[in-house]
Short mmCIF file of C-alpha atoms and ligand atoms in Angstrom, two decimals:
data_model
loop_
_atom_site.label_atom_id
_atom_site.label_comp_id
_atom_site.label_asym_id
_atom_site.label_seq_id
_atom_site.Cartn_x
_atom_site.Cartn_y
_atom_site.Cartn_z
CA UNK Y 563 -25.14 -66.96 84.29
CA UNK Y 564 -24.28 -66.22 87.44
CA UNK Y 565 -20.33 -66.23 86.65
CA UNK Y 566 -20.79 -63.76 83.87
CA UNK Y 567 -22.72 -61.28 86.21
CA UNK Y 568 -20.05 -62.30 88.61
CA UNK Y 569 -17.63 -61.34 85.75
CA UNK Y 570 -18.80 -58.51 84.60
CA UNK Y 571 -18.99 -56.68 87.82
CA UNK Y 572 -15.44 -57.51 88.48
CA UNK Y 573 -14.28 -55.98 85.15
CA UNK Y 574 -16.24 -52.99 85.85
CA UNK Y 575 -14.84 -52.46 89.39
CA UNK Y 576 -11.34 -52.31 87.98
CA UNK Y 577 -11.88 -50.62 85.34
CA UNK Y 578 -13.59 -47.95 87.58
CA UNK Y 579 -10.63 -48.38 90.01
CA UNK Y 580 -7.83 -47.54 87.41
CA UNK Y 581 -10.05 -44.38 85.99
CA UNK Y 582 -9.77 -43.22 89.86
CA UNK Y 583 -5.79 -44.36 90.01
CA UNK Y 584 -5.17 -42.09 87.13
CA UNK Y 585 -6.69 -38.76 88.65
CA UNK Y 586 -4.53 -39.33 91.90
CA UNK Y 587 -1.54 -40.42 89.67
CA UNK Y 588 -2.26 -36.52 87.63
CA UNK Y 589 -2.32 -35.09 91.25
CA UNK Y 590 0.93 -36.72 92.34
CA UNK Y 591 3.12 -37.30 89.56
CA UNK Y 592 6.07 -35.14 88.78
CA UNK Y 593 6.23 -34.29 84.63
CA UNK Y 594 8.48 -37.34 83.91
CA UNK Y 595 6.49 -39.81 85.42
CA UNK Y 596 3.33 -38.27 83.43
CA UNK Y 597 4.98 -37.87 80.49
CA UNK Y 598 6.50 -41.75 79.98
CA UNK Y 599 3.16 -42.41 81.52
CA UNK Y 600 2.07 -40.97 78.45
CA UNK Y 601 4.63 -42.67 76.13
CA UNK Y 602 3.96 -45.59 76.83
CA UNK Y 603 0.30 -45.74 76.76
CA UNK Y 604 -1.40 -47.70 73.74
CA UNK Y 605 -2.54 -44.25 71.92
CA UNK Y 606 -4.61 -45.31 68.50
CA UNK Y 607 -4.16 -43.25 65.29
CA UNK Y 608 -2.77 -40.11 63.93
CA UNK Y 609 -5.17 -38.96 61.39
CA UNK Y 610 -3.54 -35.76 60.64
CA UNK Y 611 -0.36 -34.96 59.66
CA UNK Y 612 1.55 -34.13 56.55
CA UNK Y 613 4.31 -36.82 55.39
CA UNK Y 614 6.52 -34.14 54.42
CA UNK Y 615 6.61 -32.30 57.77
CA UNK Y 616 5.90 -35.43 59.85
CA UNK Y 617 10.30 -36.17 60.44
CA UNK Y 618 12.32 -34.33 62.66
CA UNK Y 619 15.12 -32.44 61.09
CA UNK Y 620 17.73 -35.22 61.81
CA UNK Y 621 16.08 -37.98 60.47
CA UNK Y 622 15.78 -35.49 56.92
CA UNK Y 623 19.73 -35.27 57.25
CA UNK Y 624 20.65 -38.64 58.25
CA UNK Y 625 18.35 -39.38 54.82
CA UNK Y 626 19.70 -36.83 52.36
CA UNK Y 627 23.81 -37.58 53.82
CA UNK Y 628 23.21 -41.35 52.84
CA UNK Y 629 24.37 -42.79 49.80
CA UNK Y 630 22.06 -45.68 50.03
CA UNK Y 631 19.24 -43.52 50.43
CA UNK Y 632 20.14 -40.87 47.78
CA UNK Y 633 21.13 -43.22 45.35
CA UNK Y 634 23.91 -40.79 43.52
CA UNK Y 635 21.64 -37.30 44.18
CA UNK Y 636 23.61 -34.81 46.34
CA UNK Y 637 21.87 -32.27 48.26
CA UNK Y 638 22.93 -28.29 48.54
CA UNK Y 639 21.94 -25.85 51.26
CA UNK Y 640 22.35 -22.14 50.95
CA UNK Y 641 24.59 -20.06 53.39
CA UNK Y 642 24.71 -16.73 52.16
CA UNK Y 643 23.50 -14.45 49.28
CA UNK Y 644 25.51 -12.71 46.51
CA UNK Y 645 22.84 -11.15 44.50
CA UNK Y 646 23.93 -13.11 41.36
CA UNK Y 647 21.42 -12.10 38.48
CA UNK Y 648 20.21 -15.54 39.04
CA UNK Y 649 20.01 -16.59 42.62
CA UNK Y 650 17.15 -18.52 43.73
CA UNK Y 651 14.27 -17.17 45.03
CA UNK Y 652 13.14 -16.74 48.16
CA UNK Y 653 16.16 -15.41 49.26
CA UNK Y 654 16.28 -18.20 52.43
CA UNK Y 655 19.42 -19.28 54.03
CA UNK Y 656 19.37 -23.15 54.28
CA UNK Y 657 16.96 -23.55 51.24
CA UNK Y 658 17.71 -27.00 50.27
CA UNK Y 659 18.17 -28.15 46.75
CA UNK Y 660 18.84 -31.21 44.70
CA UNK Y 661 22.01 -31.48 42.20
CA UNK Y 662 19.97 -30.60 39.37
CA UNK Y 663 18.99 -27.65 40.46
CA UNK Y 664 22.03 -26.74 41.80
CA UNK Y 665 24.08 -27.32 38.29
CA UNK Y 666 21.48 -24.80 36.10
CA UNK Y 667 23.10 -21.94 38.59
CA UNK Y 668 25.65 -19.63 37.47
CA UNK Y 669 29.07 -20.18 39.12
CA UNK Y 670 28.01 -16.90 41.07
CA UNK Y 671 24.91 -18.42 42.36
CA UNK Y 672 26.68 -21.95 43.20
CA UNK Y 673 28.84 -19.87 45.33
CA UNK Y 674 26.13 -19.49 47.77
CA UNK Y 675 25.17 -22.70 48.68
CA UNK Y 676 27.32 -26.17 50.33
CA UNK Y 677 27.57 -29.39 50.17
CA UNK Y 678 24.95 -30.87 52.75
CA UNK Y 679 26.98 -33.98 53.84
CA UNK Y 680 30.09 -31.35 53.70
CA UNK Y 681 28.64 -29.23 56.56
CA UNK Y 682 30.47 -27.47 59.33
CA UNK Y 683 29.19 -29.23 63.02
CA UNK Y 684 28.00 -25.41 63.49
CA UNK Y 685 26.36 -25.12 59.87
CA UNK Y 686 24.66 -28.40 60.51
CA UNK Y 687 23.39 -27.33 64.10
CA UNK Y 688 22.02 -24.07 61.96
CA UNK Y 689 20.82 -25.83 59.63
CA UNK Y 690 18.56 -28.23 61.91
CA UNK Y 691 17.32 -25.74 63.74
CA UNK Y 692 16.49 -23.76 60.68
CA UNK Y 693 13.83 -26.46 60.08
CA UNK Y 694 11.52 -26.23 63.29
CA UNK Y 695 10.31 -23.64 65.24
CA UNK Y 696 12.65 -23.68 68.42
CA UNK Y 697 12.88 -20.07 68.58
CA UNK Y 698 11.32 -17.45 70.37
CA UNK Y 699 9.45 -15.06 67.52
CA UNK Y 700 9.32 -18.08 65.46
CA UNK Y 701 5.17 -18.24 64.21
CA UNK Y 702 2.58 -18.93 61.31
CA UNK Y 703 4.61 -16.62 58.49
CA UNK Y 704 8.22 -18.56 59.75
CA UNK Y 705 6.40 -21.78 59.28
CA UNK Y 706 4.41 -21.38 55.98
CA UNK Y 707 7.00 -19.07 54.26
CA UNK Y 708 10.29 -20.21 55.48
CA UNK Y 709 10.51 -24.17 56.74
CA UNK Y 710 8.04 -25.66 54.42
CA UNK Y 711 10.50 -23.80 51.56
CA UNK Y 712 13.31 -24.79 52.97
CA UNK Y 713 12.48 -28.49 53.16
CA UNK Y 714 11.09 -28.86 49.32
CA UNK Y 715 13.77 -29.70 47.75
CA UNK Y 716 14.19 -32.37 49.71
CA UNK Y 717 10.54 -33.49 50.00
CA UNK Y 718 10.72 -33.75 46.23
CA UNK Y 719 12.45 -36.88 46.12
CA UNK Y 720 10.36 -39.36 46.64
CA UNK Y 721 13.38 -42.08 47.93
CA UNK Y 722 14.49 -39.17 50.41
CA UNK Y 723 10.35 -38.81 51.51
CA UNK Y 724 10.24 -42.22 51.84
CA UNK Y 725 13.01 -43.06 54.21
CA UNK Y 726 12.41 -40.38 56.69
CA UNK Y 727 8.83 -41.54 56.29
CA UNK Y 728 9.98 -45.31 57.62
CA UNK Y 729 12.11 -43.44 60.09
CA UNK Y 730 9.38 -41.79 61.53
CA UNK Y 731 7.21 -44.65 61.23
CA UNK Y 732 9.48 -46.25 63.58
CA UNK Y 733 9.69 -43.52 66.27
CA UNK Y 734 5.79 -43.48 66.10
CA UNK Y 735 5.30 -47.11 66.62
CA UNK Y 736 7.61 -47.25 69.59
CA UNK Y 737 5.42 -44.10 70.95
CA UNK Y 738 2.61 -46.31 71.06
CA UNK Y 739 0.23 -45.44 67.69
CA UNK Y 740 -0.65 -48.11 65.67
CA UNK Y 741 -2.20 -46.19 62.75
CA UNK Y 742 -1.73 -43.28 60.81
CA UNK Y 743 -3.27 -41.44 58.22
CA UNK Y 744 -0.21 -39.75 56.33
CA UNK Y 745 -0.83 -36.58 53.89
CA UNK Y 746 1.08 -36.62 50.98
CA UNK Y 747 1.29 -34.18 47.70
CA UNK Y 748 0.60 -36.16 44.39
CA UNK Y 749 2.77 -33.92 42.37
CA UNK Y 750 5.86 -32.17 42.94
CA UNK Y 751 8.03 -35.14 43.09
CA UNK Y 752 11.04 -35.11 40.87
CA UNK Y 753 13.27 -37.50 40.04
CA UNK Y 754 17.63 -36.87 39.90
CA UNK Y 755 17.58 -35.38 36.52
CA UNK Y 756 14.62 -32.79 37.94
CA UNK Y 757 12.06 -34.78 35.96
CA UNK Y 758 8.70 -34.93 37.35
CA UNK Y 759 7.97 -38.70 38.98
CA UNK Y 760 5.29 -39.97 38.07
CA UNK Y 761 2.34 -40.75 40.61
CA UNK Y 762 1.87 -44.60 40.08
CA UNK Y 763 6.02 -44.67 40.97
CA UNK Y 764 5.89 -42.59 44.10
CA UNK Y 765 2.98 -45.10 44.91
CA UNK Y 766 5.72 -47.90 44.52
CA UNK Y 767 8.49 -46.13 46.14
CA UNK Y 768 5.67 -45.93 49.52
CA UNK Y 769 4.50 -49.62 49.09
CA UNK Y 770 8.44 -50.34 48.65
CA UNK Y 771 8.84 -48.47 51.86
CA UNK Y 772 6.01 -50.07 53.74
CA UNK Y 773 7.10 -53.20 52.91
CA UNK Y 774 10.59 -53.18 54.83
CA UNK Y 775 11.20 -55.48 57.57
CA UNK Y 776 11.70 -52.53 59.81
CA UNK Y 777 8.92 -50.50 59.23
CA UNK Y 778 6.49 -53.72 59.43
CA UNK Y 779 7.85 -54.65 62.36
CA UNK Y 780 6.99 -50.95 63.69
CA UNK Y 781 3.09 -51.99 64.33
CA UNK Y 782 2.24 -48.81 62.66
CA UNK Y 783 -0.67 -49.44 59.97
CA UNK Y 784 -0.26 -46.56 57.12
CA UNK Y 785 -2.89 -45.26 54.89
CA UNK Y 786 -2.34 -41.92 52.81
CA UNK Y 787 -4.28 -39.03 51.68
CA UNK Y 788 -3.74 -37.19 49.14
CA UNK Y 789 -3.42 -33.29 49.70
CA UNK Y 790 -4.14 -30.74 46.99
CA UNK Y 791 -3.36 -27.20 47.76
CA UNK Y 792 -6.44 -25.68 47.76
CA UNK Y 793 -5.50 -21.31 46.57
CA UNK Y 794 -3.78 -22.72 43.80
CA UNK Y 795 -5.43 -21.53 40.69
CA UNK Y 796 -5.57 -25.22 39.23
CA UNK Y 797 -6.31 -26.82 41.73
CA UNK Y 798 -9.97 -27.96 41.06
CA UNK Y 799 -7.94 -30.24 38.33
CA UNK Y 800 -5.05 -31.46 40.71
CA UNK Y 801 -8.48 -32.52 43.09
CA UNK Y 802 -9.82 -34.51 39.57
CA UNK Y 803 -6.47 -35.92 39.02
CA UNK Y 804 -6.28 -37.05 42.58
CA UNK Y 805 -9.83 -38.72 42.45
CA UNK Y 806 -8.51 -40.35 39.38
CA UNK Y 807 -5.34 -41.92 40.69
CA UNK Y 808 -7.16 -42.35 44.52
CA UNK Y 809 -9.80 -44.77 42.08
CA UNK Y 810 -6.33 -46.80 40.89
CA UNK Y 811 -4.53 -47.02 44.00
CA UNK Y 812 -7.38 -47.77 46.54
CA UNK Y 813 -5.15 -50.56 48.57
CA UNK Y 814 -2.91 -47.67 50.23
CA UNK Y 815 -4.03 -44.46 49.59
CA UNK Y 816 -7.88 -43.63 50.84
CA UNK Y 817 -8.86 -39.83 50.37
CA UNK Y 818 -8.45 -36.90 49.51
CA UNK Y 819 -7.58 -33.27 51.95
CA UNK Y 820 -7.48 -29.45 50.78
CA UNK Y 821 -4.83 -27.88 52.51
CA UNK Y 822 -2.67 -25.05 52.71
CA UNK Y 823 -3.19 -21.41 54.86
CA UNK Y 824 -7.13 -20.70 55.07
CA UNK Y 825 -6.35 -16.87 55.35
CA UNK Y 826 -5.56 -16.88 51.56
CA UNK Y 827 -9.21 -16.35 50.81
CA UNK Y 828 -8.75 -17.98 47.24
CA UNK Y 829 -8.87 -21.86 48.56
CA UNK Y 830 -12.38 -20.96 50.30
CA UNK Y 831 -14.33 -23.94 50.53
CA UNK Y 832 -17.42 -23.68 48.67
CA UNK Y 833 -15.12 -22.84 45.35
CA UNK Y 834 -14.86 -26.67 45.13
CA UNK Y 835 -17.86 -27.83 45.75
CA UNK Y 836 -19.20 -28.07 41.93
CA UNK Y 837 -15.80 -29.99 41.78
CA UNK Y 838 -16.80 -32.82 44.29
CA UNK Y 839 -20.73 -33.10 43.01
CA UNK Y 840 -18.78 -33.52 39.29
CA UNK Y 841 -16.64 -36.17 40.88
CA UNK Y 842 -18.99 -37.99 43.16
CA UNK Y 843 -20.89 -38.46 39.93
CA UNK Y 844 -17.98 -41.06 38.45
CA UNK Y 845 -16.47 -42.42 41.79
CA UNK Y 846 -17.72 -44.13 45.00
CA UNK Y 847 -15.80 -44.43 48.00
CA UNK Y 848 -13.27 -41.36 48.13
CA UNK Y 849 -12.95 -40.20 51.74
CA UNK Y 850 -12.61 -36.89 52.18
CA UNK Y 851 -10.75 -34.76 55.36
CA UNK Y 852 -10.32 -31.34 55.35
CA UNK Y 853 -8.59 -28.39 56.72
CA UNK Y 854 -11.09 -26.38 58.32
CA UNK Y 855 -11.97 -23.20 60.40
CA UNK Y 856 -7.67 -22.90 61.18
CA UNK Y 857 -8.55 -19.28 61.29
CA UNK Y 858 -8.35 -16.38 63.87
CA UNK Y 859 -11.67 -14.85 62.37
CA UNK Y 860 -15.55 -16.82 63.31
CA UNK Y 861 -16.82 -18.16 60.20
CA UNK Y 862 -18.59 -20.80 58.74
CA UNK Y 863 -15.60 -22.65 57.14
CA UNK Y 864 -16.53 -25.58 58.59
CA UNK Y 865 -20.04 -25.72 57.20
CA UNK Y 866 -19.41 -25.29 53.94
CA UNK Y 867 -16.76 -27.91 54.26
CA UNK Y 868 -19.23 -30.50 55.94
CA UNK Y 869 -21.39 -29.70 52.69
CA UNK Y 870 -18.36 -30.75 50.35
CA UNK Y 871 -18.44 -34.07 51.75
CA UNK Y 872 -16.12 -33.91 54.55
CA UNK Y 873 -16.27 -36.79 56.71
CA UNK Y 874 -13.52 -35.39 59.23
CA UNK Y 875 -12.48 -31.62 59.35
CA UNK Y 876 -8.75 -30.74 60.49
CA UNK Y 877 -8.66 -27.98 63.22
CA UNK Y 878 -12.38 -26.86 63.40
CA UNK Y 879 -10.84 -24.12 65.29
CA UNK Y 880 -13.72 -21.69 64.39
CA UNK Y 881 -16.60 -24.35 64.59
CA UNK Y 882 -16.84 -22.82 68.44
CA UNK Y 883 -18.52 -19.64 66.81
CA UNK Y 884 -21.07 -21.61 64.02
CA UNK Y 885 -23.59 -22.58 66.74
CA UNK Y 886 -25.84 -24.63 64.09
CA UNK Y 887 -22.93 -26.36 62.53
CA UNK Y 888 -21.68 -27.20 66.10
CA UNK Y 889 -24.49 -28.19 67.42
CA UNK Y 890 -25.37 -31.04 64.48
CA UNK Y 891 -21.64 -32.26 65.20
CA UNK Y 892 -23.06 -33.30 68.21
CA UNK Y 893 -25.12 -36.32 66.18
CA UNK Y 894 -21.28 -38.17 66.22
CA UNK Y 895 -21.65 -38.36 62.09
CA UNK Y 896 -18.08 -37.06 61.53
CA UNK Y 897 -14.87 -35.75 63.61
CA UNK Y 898 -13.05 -32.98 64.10
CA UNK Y 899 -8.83 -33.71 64.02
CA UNK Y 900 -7.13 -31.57 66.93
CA UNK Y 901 -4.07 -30.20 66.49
CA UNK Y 902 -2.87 -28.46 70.47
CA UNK Y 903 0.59 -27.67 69.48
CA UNK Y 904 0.54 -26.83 66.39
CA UNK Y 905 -2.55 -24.34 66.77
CA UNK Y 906 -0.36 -22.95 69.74
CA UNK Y 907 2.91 -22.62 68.11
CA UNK Y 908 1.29 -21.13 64.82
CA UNK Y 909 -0.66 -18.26 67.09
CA UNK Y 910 -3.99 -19.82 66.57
CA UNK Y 911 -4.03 -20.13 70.40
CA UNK Y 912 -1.12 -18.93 72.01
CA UNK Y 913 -2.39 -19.41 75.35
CA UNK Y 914 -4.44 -22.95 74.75
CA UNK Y 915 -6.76 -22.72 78.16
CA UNK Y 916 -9.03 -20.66 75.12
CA UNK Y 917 -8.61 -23.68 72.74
CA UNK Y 918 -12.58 -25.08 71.97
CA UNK Y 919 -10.79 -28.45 72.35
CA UNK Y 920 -12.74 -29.19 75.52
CA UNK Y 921 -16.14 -27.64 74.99
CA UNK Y 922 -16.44 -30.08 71.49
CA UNK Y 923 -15.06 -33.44 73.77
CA UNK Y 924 -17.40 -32.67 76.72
CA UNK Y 925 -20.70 -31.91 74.43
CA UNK Y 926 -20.46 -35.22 72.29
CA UNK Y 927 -18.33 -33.61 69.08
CA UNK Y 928 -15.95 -36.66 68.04
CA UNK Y 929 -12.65 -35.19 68.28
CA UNK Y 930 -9.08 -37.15 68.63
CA UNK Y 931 -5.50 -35.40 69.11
CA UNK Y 932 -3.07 -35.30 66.25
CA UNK Y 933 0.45 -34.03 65.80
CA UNK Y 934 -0.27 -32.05 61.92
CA UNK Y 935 3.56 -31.02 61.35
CA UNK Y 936 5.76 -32.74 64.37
CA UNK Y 937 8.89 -32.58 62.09
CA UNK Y 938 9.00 -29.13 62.87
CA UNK Y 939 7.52 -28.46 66.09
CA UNK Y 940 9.86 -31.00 67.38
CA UNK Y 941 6.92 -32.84 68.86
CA UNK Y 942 5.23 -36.12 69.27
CA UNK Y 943 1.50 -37.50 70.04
CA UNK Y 944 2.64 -37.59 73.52
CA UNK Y 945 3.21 -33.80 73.98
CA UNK Y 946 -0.17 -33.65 72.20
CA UNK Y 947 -1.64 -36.07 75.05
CA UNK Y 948 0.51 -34.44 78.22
CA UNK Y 949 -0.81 -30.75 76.62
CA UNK Y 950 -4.55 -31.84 76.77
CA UNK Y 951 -4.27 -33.30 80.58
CA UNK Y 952 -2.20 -30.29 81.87
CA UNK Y 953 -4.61 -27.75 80.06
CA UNK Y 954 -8.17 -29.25 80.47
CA UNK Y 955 -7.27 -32.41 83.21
CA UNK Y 956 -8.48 -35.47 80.87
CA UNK Y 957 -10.17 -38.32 82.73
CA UNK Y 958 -8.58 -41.70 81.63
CA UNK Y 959 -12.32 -42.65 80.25
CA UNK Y 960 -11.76 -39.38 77.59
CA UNK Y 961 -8.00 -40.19 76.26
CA UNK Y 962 -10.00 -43.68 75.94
CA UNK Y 963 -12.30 -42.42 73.59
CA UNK Y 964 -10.43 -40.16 71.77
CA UNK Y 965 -8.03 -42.73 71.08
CA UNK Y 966 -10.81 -45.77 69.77
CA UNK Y 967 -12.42 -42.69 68.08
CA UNK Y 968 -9.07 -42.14 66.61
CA UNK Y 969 -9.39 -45.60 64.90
CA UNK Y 970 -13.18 -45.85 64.59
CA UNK Y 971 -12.91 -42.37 62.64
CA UNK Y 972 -10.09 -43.58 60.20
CA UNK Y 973 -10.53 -43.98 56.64
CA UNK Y 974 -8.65 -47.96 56.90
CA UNK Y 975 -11.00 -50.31 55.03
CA UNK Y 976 -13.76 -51.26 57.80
CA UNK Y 977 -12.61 -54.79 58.39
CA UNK Y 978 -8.75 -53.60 58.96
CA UNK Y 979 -10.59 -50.79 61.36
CA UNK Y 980 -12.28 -53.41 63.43
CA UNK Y 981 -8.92 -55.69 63.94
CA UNK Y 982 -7.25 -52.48 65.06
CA UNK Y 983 -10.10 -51.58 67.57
CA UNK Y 984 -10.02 -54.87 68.95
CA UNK Y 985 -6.34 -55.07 68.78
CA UNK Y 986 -6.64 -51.70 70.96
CA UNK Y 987 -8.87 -52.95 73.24
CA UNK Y 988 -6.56 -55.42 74.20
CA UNK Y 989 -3.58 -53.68 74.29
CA UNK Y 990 -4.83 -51.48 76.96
CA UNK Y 991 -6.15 -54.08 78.91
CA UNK Y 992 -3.17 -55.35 79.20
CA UNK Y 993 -0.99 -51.53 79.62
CA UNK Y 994 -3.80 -51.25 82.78
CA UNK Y 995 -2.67 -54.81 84.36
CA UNK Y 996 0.85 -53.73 83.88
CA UNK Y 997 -0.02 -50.29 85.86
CA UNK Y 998 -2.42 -51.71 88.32
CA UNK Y 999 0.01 -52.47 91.10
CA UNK Y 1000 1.80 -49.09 91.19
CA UNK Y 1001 2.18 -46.78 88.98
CA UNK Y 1002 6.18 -45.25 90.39
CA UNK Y 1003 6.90 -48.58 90.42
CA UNK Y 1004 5.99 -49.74 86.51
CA UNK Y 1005 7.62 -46.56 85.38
CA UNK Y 1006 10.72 -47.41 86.45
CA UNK Y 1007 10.69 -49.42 83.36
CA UNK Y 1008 9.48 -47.31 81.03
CA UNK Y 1009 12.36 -45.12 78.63
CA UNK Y 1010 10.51 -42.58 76.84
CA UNK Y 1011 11.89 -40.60 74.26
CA UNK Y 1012 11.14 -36.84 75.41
CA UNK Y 1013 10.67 -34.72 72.40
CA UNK Y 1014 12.49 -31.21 71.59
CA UNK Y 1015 9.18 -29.67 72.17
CA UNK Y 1016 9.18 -31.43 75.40
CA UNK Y 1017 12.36 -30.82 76.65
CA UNK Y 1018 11.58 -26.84 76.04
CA UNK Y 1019 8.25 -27.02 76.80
CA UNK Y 1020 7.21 -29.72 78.98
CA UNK Y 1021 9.84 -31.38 81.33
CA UNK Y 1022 11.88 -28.01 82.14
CA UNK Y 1023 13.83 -27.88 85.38
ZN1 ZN F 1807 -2.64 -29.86 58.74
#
């Protein structure tokens, strides 16, 4: 008895000792050492992002160049306009197409786009850029208007999705996360011939994916959601059909999100809720997360999404200005998925020391940090983890909770959550032994890989 007390106490002195290492290591270390502090920390899950947006521009053109990926399709990107009767609309330079849709243009139209694996070094520099926001000016109508155009025709084929998707999975895995909870349209996918692909195959082209020696070998556990774009007029019966194939493909693929911008008034939240009663009436089991309150206006968005069923709610931004809502968050029921750079980058909070971020963590709301579209802010969890520390100076006791709340929050079945917690749990243990001689000194070994975001952003000279 006597050794366990014995024991006990000596855990809890060094695990008080590291939390007190850590703030002198924030008051001492120069970016780089925080930031591949940061890398290399054991960080939990990513419970929002959209598969789609997720890769970095590279990874989409080392997929979409590569024969073995492509399997025969060829990809074209537009590089000027000649107002043929039927050029493609939006008029977007470095819209990205498939062949098929390429070969129903006119010669005139044809003559506006290239080859993709045929590009210039300066055409591909343009075109890579062309798919994140790097520039100054670049905000919320750039991202939802332009990029996420831009990038469809690739998205839309589902072996294309799925490599950069094990690409990615790879980068995240070596960052440190060892879940994620991937968003992913159910339609929209479209095979060579421009023939839609059927759901159940795009389910077999991800467990297809998953199942590569590479992307097991990541450490990255994957469940998906299912997004429905929620101002679409049908898209009460794109949320039925996703309930229906959710029911049929329950070993991967665990709920359900409304996305898509909140300032389009039509995809208002309480428009669906005879939807979900109808549904929750035939199935059991469908988690739901959902965009909510990523809005400039106060509102209760986040109410009436809580009263759809919402066990997690992406953003929250405007939950800060529902004081009932906020304060029953406070009873730990369900989490709120925070997304720094993006909601800085998209104007939400261009200067984030006004982000409710803090006031939710510090007053008992579960919240975790997420990366929602890294592909093209050029970011990673870590910028996500260095932005909260430099903003609101995160105690090493809160990026531990957010991170087991991360897991403890997900949607994996409950027996796969508990491995991962205590999988966690040890992992850290054993990242704090590593660290608790000195911290200079364990860096030294540590080779992150800065983001785009960071280099801009984060670690500029
Ligand atoms: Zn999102």
């Amino acid at each position: 008895m006597l050794k366990m007390f014995l024991l006990a106490a000596s855990v809890a002195s060094a695990q008080v000792t590291f939390d007190e290492r850590f703030e002198q290591f924030k008051r001492t270390a120069t970016p780089e050492q925080l930031y591949a502090f940061l890398y290399a920390m054991p960080k939990g899950g990513d419970l929002h992002h959209h598969g789609s947006l997720a890769a970095y521009p590279e990874e989409w053109f080392a997929a979409a160049t590569d024969p073995a990926v492509t399997r025969g399709n060829t990809f074209f990107t537009r590089l000027r306009y000649s107002a043929c009767p039927d050029s493609l609309e939006p008029f977007l330079r470095y819209q990205t197409i498939a062949r098929y849709a390429f070969l129903k243009l006119s010669p005139c139209a044809q003559e506006e786009y290239a080859r993709l694996d045929q590009l210039s070094p300066e055409r591909r520099q343009g075109w890579l850029s062309a798919m994140r926001l790097d520039q100054p000016g670049e905000g919320r109508d750039e991202f939802f208007e332009q990029v996420v155009n831009r990038l469809l025709g690739l998205a839309r084929d589902p072996n294309v999705l799925a490599d950069v998707m094990a690409r990615y999975l790879q980068r995240y895995g070596r960052e440190g996360i060892r879940y994620v909870e991937t968003q992913l349209g159910l339609v929209g996918g479209v095979d060579q011939e421009g023939q839609p692909y059927p759901p159940a195959k795009v389910a077999d082209t991800m467990r297809a994916m998953l199942a590569r020696p590479e992307v097991k070998a990541s450490g990255v556990t994957v469940r998906f959601l299912i997004t429905v774009i929620r101002f679409r007029p049908d898209a009460e019966q794109r949320i039925e059909e996703a309930y229906a194939f959710l029911d049929q493909n329950r070993d991967l693929f665990a709920g359900l999100n409304l996305a898509g911008r909140e300032d389009n008034d039509k995809g208002h939240a309480l428009r669906f809720l005879e939807t979900f009663r109808k549904l929750r009436r035939q199935y059991s089991g469908i988690r739901l997360s959902i965009h909510a309150g990523e809005v400039d206006s106060p509102g209760t968005q986040v109410r009436d999404t809580l009263l759809l069923g919402a066990e997690r709610i992406g953003h929250g931004l405007n939950l800060i200005t529902d004081p009932n809502t906020l304060v029953r968050m406070r009873d730990r029921r369900q989490l709120v998925e925070i997304n720094l750079v993006s909601n800085r980058l998209l104007e939400y909070f261009p200067n984030l020391d006004l982000h409710p971020f803090p006031e939710y963590l510090r007053t008992g709301v579960p919240v975790c940090l997420n990366t929602d579209d890294p592909g093209v802010w050029d970011s990673n969890l870590t910028d996500e983890y260095f932005t909260a520390i430099r903003h609101f100076r995160l105690t090493w006791a809160e990026m531990k909770q957010m991170a087991r709340d991360s897991l403890q929050y997900s949607f994996a079945p409950s027996e796969v959550r508990r491995l991962m917690l205590a999988n966690y749990d040890i992992a850290l243990g054993n990242f704090e032994n590593r660290f608790a001689k000195s911290f200079p000194e364990t860096l030294k070994s540590v080779k992150p890989e800065p983001s785009g975001y960071a280099l801009r952003n984060i670690l500029v000279k």
